[in-house]
CSV table of C-alpha atoms in Angstrom, one decimal:
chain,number,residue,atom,x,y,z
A,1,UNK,CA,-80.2,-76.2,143.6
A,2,UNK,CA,-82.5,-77.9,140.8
A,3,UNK,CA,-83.5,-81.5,141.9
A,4,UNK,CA,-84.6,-82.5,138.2
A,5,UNK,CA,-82.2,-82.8,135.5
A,6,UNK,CA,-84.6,-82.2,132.1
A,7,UNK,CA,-83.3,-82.1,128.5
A,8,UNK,CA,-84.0,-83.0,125.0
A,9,UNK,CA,-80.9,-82.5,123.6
A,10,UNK,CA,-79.0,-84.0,120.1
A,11,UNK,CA,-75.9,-84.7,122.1
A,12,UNK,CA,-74.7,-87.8,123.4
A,13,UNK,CA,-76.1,-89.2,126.9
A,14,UNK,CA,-73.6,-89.6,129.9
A,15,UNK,CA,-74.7,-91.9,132.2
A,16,UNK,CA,-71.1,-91.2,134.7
A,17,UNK,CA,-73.3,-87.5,135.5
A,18,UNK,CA,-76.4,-89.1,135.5
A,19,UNK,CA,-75.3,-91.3,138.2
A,20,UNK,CA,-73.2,-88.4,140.1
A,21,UNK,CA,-76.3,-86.2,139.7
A,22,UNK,CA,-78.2,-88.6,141.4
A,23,UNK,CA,-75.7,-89.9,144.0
A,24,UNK,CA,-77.0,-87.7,147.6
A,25,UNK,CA,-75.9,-87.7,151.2
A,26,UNK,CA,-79.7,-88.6,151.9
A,27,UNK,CA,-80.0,-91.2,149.1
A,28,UNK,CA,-79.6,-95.0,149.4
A,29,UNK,CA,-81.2,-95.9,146.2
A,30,UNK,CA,-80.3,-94.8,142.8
A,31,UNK,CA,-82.2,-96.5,139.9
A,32,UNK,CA,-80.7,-95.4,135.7
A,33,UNK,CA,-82.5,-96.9,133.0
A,34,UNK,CA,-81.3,-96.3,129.1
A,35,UNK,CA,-83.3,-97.3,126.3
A,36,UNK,CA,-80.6,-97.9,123.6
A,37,UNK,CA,-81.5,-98.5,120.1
A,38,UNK,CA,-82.1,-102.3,119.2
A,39,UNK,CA,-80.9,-103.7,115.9
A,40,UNK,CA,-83.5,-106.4,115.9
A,41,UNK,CA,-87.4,-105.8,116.1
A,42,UNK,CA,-89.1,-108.5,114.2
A,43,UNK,CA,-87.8,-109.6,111.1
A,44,UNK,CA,-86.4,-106.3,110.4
A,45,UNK,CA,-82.3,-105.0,111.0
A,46,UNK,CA,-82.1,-100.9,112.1
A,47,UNK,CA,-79.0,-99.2,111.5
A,48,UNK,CA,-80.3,-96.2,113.9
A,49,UNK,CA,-83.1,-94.5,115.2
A,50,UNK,CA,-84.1,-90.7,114.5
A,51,UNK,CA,-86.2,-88.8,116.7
A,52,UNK,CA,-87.6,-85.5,116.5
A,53,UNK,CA,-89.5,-83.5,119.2
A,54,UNK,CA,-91.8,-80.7,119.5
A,55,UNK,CA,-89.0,-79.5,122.2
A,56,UNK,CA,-91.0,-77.1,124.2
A,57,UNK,CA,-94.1,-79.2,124.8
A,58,UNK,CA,-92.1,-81.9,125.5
A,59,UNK,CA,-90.0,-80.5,128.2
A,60,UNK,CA,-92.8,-79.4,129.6
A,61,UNK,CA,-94.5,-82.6,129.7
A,62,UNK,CA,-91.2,-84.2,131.1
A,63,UNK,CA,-91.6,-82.0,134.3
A,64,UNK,CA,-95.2,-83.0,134.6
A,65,UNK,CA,-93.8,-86.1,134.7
A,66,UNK,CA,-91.4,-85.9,137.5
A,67,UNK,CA,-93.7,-83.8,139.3
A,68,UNK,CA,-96.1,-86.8,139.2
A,69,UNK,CA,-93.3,-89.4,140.1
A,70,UNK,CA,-92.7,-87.0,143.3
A,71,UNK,CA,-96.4,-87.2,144.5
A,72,UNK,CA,-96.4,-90.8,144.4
A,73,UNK,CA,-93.1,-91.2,145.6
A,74,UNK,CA,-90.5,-89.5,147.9
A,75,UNK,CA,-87.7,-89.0,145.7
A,76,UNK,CA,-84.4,-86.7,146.0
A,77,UNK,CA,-83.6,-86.0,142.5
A,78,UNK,CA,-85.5,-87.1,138.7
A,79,UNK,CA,-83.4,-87.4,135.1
A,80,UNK,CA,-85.3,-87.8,132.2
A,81,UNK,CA,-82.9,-86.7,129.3
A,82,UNK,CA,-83.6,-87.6,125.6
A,83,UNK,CA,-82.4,-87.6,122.3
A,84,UNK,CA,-82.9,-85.8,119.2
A,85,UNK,CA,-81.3,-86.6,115.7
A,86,UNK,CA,-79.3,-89.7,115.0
A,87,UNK,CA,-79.1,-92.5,117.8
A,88,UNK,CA,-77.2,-95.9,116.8
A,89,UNK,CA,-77.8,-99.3,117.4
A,90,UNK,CA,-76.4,-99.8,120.7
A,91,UNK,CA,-76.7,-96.1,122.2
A,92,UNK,CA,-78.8,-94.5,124.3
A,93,UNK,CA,-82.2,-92.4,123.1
A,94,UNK,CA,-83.2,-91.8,126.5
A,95,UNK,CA,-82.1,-92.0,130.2
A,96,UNK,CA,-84.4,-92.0,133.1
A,97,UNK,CA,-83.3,-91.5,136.8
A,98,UNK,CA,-83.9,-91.5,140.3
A,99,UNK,CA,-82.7,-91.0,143.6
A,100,UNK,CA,-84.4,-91.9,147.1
A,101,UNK,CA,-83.6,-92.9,150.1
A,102,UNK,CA,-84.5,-96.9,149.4
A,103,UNK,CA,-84.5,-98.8,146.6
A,104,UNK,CA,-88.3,-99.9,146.3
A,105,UNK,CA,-89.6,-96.5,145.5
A,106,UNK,CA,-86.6,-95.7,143.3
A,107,UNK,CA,-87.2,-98.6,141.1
A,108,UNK,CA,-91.2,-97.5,140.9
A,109,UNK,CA,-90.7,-94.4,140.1
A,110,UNK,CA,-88.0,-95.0,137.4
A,111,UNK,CA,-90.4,-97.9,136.1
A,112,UNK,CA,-93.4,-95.2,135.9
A,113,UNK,CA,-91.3,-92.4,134.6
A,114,UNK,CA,-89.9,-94.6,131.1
A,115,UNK,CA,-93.5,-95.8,131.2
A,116,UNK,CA,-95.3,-92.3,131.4
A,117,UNK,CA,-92.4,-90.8,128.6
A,118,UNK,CA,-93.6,-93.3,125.9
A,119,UNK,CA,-97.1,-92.6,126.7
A,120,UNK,CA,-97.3,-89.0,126.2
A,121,UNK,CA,-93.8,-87.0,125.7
A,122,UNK,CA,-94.1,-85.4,122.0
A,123,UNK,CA,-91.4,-87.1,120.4
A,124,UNK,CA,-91.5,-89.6,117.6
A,125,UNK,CA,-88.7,-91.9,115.9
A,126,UNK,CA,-88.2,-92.9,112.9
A,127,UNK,CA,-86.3,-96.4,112.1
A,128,UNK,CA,-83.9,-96.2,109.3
A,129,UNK,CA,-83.1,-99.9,108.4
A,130,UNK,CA,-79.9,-101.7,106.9
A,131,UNK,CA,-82.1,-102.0,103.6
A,132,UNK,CA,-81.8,-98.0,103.5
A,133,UNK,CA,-85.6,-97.9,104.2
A,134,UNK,CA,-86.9,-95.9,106.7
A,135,UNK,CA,-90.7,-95.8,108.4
A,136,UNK,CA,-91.6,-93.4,111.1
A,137,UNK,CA,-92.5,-95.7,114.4
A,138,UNK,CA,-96.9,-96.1,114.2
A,139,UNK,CA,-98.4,-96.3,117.7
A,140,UNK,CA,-101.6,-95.4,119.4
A,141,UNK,CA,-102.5,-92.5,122.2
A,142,UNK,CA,-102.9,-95.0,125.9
A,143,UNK,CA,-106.6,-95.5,126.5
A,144,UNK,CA,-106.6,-93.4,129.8
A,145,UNK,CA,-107.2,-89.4,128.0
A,146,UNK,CA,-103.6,-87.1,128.2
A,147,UNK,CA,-104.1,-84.0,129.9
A,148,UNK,CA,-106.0,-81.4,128.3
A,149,UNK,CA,-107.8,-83.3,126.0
B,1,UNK,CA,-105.9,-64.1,110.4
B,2,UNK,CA,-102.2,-65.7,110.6
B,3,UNK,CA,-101.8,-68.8,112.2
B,4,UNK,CA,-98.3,-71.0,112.6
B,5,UNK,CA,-98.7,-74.6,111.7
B,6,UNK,CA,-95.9,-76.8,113.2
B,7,UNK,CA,-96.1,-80.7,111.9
B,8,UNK,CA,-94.1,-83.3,113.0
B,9,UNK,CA,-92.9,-86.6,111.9
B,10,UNK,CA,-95.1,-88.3,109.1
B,11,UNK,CA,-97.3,-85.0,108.6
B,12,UNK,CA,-94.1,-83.1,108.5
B,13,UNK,CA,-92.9,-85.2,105.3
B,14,UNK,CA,-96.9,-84.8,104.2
B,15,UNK,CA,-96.7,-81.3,104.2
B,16,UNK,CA,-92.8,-81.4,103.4
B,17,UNK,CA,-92.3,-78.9,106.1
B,18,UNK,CA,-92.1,-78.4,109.8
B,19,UNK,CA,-93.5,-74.9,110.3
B,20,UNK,CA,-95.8,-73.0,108.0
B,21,UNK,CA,-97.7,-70.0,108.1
B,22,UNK,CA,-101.5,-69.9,106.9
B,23,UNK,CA,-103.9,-67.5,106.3
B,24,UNK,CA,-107.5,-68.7,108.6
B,25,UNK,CA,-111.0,-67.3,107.9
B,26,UNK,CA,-111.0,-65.6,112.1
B,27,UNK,CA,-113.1,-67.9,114.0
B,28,UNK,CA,-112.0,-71.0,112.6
B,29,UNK,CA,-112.3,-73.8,115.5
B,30,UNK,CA,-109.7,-76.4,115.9
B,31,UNK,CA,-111.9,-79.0,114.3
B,32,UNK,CA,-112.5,-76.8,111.0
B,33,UNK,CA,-108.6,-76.8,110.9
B,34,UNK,CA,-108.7,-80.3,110.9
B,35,UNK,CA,-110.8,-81.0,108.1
B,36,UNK,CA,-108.9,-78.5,106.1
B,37,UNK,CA,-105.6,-79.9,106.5
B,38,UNK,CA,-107.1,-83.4,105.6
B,39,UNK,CA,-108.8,-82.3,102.4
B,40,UNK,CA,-105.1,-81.4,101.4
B,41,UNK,CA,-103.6,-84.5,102.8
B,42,UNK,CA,-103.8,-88.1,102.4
B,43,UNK,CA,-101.6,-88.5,105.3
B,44,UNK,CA,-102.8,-85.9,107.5
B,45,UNK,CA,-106.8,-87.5,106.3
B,46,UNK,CA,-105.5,-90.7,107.8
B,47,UNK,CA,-104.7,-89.6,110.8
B,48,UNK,CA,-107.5,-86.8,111.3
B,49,UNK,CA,-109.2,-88.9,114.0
B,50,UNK,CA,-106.1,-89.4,116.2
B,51,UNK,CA,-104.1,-86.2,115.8
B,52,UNK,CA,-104.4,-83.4,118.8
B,53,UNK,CA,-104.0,-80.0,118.6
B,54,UNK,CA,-101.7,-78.1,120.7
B,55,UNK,CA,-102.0,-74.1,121.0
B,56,UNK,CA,-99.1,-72.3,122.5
B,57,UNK,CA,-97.8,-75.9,124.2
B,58,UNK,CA,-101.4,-76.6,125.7
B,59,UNK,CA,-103.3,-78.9,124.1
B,60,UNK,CA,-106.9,-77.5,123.2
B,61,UNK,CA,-109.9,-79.0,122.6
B,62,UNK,CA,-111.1,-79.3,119.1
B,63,UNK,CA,-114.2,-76.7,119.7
B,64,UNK,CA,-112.0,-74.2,120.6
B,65,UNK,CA,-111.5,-71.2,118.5
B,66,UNK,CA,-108.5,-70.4,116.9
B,67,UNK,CA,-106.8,-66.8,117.2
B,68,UNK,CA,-104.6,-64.8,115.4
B,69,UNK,CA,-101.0,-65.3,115.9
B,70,UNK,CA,-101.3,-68.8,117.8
B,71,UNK,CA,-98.6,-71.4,117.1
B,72,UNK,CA,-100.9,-74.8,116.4
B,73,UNK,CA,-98.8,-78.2,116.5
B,74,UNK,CA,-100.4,-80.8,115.3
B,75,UNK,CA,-99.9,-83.9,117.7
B,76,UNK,CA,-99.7,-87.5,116.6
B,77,UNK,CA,-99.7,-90.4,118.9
B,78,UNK,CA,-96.0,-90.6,120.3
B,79,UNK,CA,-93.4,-92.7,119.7
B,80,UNK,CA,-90.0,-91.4,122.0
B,81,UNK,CA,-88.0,-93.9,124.3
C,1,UNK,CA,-66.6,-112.5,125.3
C,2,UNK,CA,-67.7,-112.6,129.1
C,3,UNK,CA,-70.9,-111.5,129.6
C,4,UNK,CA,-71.2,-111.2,133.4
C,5,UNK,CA,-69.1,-108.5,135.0
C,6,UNK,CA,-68.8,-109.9,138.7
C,7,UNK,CA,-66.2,-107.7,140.6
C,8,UNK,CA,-65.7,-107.2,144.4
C,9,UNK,CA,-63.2,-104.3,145.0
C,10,UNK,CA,-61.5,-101.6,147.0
C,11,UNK,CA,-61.7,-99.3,144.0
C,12,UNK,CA,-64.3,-96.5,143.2
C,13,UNK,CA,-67.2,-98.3,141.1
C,14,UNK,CA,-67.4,-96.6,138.1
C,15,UNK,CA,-71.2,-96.2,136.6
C,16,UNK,CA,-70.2,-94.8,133.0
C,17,UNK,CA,-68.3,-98.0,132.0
C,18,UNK,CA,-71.0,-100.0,133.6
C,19,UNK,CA,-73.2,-98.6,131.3
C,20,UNK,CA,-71.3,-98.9,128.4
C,21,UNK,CA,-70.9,-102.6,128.9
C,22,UNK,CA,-74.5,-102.7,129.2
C,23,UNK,CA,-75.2,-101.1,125.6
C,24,UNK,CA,-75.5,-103.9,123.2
C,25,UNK,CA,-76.8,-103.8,119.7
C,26,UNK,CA,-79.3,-107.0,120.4
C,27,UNK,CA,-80.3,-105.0,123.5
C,28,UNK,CA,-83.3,-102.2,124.0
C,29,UNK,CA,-83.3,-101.8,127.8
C,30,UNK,CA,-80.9,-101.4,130.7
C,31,UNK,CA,-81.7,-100.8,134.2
C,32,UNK,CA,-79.0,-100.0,136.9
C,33,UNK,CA,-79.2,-99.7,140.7
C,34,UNK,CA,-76.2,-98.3,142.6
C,35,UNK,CA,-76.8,-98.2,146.2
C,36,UNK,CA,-75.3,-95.4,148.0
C,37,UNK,CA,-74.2,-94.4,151.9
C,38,UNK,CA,-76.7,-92.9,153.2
C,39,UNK,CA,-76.5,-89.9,156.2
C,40,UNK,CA,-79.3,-90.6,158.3
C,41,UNK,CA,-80.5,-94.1,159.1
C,42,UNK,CA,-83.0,-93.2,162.4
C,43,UNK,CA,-81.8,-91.0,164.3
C,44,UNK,CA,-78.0,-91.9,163.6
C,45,UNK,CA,-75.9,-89.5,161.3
C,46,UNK,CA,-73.5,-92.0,159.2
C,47,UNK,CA,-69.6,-90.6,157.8
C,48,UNK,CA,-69.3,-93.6,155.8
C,49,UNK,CA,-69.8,-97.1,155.6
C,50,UNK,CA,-66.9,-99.9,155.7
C,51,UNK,CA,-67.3,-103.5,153.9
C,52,UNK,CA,-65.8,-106.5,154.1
C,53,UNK,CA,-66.4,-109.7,152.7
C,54,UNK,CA,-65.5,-113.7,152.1
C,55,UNK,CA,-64.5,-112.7,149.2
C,56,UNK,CA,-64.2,-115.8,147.2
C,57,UNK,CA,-67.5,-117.2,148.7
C,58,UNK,CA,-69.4,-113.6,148.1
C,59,UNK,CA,-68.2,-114.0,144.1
C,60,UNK,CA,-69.5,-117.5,143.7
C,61,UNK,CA,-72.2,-116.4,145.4
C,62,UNK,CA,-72.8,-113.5,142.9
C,63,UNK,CA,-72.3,-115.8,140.0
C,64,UNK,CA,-75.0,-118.1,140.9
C,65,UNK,CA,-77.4,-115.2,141.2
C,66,UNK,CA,-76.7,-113.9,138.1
C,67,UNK,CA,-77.0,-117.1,136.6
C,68,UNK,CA,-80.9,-117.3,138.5
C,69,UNK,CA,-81.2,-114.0,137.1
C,70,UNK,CA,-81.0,-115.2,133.7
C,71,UNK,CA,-83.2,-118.3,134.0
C,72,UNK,CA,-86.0,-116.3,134.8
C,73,UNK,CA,-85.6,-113.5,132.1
C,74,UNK,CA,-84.2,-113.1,128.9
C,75,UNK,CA,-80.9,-110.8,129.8
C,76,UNK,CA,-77.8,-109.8,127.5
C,77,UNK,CA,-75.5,-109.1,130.1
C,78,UNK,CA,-75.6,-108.6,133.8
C,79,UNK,CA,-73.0,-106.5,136.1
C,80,UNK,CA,-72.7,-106.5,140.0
C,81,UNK,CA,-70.4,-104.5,141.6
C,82,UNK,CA,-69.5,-104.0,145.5
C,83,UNK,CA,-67.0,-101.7,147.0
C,84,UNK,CA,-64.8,-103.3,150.3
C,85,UNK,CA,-63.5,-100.9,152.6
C,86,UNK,CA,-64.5,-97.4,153.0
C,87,UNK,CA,-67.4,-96.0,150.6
C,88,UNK,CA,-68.8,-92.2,152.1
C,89,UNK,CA,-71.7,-90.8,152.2
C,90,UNK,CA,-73.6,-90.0,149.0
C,91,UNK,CA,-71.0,-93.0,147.4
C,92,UNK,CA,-71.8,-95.9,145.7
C,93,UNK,CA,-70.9,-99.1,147.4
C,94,UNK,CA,-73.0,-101.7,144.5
C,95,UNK,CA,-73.6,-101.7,141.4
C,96,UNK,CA,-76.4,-103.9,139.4
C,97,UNK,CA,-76.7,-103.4,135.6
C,98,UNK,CA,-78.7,-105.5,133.3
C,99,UNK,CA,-79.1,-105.4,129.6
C,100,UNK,CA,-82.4,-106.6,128.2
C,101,UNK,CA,-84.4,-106.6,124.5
C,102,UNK,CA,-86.9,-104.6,126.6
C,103,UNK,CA,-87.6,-102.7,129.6
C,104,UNK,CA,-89.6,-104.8,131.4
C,105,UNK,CA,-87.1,-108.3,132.6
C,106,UNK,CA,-84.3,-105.3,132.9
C,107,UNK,CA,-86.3,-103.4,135.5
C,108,UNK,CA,-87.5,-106.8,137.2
C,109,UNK,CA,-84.1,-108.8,137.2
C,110,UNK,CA,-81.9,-105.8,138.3
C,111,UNK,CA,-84.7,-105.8,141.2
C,112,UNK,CA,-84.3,-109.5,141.7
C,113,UNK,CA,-80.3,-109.2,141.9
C,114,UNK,CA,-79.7,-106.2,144.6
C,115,UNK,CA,-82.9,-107.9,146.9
C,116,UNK,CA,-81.2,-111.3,146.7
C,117,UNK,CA,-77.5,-109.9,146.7
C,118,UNK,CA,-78.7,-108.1,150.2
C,119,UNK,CA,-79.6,-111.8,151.6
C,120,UNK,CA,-77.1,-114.0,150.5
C,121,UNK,CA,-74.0,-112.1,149.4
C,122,UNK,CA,-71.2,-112.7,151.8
C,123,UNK,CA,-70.4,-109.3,152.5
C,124,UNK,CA,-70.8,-107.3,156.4
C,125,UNK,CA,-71.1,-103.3,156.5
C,126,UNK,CA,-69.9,-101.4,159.8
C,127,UNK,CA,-71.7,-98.1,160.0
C,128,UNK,CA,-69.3,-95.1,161.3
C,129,UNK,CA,-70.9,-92.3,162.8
C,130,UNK,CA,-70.2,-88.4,163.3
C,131,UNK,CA,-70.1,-88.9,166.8
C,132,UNK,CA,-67.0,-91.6,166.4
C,133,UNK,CA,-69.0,-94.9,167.3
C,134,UNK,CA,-68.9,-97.7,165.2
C,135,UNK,CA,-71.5,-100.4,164.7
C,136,UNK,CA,-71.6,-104.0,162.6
C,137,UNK,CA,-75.3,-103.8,160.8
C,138,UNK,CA,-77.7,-106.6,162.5
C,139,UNK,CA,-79.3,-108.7,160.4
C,140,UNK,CA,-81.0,-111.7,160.1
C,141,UNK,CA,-81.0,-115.0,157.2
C,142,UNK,CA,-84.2,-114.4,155.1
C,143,UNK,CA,-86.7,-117.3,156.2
C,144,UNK,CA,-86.2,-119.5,152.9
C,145,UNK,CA,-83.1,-121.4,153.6
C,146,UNK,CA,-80.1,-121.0,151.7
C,147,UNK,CA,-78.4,-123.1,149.3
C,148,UNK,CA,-76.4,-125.7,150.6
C,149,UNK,CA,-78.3,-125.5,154.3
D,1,UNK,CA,-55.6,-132.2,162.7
D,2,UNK,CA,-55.2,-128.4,161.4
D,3,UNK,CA,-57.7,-126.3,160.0
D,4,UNK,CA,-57.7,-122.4,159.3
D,5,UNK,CA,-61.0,-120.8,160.7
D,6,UNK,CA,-61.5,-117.4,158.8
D,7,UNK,CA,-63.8,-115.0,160.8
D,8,UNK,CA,-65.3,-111.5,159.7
D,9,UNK,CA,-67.0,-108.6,161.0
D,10,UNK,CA,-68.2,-109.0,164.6
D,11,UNK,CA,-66.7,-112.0,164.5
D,12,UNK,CA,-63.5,-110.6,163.3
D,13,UNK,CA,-63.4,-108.2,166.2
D,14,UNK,CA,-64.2,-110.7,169.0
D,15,UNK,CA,-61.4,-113.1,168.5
D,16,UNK,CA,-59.0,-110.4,167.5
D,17,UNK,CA,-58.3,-111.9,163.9
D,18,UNK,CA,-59.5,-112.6,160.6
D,19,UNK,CA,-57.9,-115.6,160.2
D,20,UNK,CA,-56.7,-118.1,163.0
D,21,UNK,CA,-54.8,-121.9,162.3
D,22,UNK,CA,-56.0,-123.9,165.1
D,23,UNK,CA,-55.5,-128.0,166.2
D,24,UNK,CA,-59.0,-130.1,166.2
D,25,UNK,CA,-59.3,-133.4,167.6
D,26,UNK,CA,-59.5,-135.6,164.3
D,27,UNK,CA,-63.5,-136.5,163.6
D,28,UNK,CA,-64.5,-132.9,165.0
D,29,UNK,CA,-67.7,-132.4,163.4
D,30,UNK,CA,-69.1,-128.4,162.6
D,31,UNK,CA,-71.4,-128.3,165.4
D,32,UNK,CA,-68.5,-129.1,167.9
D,33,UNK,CA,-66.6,-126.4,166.5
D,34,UNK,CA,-69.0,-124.3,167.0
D,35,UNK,CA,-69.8,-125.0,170.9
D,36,UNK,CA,-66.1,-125.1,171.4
D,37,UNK,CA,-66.1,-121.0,169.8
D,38,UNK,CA,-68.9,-120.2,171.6
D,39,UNK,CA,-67.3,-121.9,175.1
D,40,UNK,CA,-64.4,-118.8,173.9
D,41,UNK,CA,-66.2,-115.7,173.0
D,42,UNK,CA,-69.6,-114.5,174.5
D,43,UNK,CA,-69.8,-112.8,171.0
D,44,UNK,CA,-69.3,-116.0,169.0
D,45,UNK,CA,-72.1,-117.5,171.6
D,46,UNK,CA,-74.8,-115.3,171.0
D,47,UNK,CA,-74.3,-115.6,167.6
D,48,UNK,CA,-73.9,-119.6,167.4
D,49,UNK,CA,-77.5,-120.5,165.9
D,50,UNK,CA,-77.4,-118.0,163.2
D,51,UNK,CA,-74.1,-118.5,162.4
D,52,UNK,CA,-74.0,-121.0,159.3
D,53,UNK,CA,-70.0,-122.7,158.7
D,54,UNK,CA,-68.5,-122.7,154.9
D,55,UNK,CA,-66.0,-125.4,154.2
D,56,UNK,CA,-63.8,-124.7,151.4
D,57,UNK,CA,-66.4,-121.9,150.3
D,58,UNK,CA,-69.3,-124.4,150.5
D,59,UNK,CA,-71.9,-124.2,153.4
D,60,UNK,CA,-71.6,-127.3,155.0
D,61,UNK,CA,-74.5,-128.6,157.1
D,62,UNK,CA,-73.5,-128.8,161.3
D,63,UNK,CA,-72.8,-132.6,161.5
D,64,UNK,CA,-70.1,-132.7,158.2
D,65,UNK,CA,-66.7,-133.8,160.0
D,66,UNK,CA,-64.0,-131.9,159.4
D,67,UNK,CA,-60.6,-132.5,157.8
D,68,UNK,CA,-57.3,-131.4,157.9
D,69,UNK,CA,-56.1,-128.9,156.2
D,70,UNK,CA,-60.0,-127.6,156.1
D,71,UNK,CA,-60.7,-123.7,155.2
D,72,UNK,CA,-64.1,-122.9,157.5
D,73,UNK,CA,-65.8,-119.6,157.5
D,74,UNK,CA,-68.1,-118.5,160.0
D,75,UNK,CA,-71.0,-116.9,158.2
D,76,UNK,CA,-73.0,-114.8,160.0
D,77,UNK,CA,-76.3,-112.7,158.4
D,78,UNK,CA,-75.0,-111.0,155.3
D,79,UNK,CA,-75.8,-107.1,155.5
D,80,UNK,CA,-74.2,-106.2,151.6
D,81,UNK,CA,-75.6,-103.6,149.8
């Protein structure tokens, strides 16, 4: 049985089997977070978000992930599912989950794992705004070196 | 030797594709592809300094020497979530 | 349009349409905690868990905290959720959804609701056993006093 | 006077119901209700300093006098969740 759910996928997130995924006999605490696409950021107004991935890397990358999260903390079960393609304002891009047997390190490790994702997980987004512009999203490696490098 | 390229995001649109196949003088280092791509690029010049290569899903360190066949993706600083 | 979804009930709590109330187009980040039966507490294996609860007082109750919630971060919407009656193993019996611009207040006030909703909220679980027994869960009041005392 | 006492959990199970009508002596206060449970039910007496009354879904502090027609909970530690 496969305690981590991992996927990069262009379909539409479902948080109902997130949450059965992640509901256990042994579990107490279950923590979901989405990241949904904003219409707001700044002065600007998106109409959606459209990601790409180098797929492979970043699946791989994912696991690390999870396999990190489970050092630090003793968890059941890990989600960390993203989105490729279109997402709209108000829908999930990504969902990250967790199950443990209390609350405190499910909410850690969930916190971590979002964290971590943005960090290093080879996907990039591109806003498409309501003035029919678009600009890929500009950020900056973390100061701490990703593995490998 | 043949090498794939695989660009993503802004260097995709640079290049205007996401996977090419080049032709490398055999022990070209991962730096010397670097430079190469930026004397073609604007885009890719700009972002020479922060861009990481990956070789076969590992990234590699800019001294390393390339081989034929390898699939090289060119890694900007992400932006998922 | 309400934008607190405060519901104590005998029905099945239903994560998808938690979620989906939780996507908002002003919104960026949602964080939800279900907290589920769990088997083994100790040495004691658990069938399932049964709630009851002042009900009226326990909704007020939940109100008020969700209104702290919201004077200490900037949140879209809030949901909390709790079963009565029966909830198995590997069920969930809460339910704590926020909606946020960003990932940070929805990670901290969906913490801040299910550790103050586990003080305050009137609500008593019995704990069932495999070996038949039953047993009202002991606690204690928190040390800070609460409202109204 | 009347008042409806509502009782849960523990509480519930040591007087036999959730909900009991019983006649108080007009000016009872809470804290008199409370020693005249406890005098009842060994349960309700090892409970009686933790247990905090609710008039009318407010927490009322011990001395408040009670009223006819008054709906008082007996709210022991909450264990929700």
């Amino acid at each position: 049985m496969k305690t981590d759910w991992i996927d990069i996928t262009a379909e539409p997130l479902d948080a109902g089997e997130v949450h059965n995924f992640l509901y256990r006999s042994e579990g107490g605490g279950v923590c979901v977070f989405a990241g949904t696409t904003r219409r707001i950021t700044g002065n600007k107004s998106t109409e959606y978000l459209s990601y790409e991935s180098h797929i492979s890397m970043a699946l791989k990358e994912m696991q690390a992930l999870s396999n990190k999260a489970r050092e630090q903390w003793p968890l059941l079960r890990t989600v960390l599912l993203h989105r490729i393609g279109d997402v709209k304002v108000g829908q999930p891009s990504v969902l990250i989950g967790v199950a443990s047997a209390h609350r405190s390190p499910a909410f850690d490790a969930a916190r971590f794992l979002i964290d971590e994702l943005k960090k290093s997980v080879q996907i990039w987004k591109q806003e498409h705004y309501s003035n029919q512009t678009t600009e890929w999203v500009q950020t900056e490696w973390p100061d701490e070196p990703a593995e490998g490098t | 030797m043949i090498v794939t390229l695989r660009f993503f995001s802004v260097l995709r649109e640079a290049f205007g594709a996401g996977i090419v196949e080049v032709e490398l003088e055999p022990g070209t280092t991962g730096q010397e592809l670097i430079e190469l791509l930026a004397a073609n690029s604007d885009e890719f010049d700009a972002l020479k300094t922060v861009v990481k290569l990956a070789v076969n899903d590992e990234y590699v360190d800019p001294t390393a020497v390339l081989a034929d066949g390898d699939d090289i993706a060119m890694i900007t600083p992400v932006s998922g979530g």
